[in-house]
Coordinates of C-alpha atoms in Angstrom, one line a residue:
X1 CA 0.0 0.0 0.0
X2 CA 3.1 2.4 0.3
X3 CA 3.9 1.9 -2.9
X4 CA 0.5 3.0 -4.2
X5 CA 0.6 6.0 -2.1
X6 CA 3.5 7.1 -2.9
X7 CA 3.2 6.5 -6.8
X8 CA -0.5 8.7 -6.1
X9 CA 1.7 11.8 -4.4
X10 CA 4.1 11.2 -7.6
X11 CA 1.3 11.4 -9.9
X12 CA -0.4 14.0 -8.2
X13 CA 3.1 16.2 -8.3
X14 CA 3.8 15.8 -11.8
X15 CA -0.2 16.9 -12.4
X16 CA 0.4 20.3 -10.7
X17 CA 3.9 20.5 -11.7
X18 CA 2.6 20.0 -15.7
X19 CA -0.5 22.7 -15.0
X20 CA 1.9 24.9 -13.7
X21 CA 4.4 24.7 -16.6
X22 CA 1.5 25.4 -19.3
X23 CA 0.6 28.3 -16.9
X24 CA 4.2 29.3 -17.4
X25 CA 4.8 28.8 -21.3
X26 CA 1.4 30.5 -22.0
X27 CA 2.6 33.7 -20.0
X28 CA 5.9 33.8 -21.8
X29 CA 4.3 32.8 -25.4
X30 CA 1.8 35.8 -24.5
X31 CA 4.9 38.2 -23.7
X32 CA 6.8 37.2 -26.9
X33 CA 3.2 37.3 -28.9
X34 CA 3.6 41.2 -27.6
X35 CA 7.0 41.4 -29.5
X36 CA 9.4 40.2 -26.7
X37 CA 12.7 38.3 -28.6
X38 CA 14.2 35.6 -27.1
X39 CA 12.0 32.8 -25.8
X40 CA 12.4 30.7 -29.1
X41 CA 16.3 31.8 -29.3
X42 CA 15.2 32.3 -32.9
X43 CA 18.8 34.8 -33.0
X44 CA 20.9 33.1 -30.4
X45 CA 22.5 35.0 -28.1
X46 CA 22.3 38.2 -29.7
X47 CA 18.4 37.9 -29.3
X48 CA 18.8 36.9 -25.8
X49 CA 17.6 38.8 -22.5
X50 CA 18.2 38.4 -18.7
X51 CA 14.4 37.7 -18.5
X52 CA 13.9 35.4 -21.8
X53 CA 17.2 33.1 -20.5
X54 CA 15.4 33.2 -16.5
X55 CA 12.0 32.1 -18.7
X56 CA 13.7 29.8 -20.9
X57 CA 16.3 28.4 -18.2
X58 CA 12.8 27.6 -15.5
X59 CA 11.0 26.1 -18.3
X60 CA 13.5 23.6 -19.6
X61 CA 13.7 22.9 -15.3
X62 CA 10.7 22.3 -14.9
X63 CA 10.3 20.4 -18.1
X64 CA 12.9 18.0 -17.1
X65 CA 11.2 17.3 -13.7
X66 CA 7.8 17.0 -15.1
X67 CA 9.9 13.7 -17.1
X68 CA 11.8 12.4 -14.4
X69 CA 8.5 12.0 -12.5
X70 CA 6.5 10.8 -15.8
X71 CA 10.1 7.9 -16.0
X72 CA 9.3 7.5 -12.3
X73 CA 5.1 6.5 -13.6
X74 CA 6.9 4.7 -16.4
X75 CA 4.8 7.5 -18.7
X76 CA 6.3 8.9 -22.2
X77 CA 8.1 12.2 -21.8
X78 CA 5.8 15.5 -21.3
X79 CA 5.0 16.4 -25.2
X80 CA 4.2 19.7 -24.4
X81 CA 7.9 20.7 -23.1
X82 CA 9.7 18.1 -26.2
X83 CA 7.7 20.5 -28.5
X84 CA 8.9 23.3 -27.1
X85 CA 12.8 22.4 -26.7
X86 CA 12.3 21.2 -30.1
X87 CA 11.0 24.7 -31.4
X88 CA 13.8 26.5 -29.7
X89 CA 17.1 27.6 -31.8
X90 CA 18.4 29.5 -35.0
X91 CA 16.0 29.4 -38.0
X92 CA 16.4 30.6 -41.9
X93 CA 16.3 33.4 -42.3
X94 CA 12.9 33.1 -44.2
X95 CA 11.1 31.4 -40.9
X96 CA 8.3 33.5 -39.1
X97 CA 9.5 35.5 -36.1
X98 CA 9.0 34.5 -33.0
X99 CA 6.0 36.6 -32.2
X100 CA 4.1 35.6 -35.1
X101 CA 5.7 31.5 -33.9
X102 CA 4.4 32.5 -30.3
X103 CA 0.9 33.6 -31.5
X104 CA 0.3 30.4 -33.3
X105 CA 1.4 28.2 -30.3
X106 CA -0.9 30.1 -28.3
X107 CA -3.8 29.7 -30.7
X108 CA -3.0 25.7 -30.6
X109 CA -3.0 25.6 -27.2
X110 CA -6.2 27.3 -27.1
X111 CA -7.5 25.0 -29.8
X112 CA -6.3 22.3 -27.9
X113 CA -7.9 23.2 -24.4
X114 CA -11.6 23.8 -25.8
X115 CA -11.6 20.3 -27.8
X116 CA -10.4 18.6 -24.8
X117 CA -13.4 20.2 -22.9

């Protein structure tokens, strides 16, 4: 029965741990939507900030802890935080900006949360 408790506080952690990373990307996607560089690291350092590498460097920690708790549940990694490491980084010089890139992650997430209710 420990076990099962504990695996029940583990899954309950990595539940509020996951709602409070969306909380976090959506805030930051909504900041970069405004016209704030750096989230995406679209221009590498040069596009960086003191607040987007604080954003960017809680987000990838919290990302990795969400997964170490879904290994823990023997789940697959948190998608969410894969697509986001995965959008991250230098792009040609032809791709979208970041805000326009932030505004359509925000619109999917959006999309995403009313067909999931």
């Amino acid at each position: 029965m420990a076990r099962a408790d504990r695996l029940a506080r583990i899954d309950a952690d990595r539940i509020a741990y996951e709602t409070e990373y969306r909380a976090a990307l959506i805030a930051a996607l909504e900041t970069t939507a405004k016209g704030r560089w750096g989230l995406f690291g679209h221009q590498g350092k040069k596009g960086e900030t003191s607040a987007s590498v604080a954003t960017v460097a809680a987000l990838i920690s919290l990302g990795e802890t969400i997964d170490d708790l879904r290994a823990t549940l023997g789940l697959e990694p948190f998608s969410l935080h894969a697509a986001f490491v995965a959008a991250r980084g230098p792009v040609r010089s032809d791709a979208v900006g970041e805000p326009k890139q932030a505004q359509a992650w925000l619109d999917r997430l959006n999309q995403q949360k009313t067909e999931t209710l």
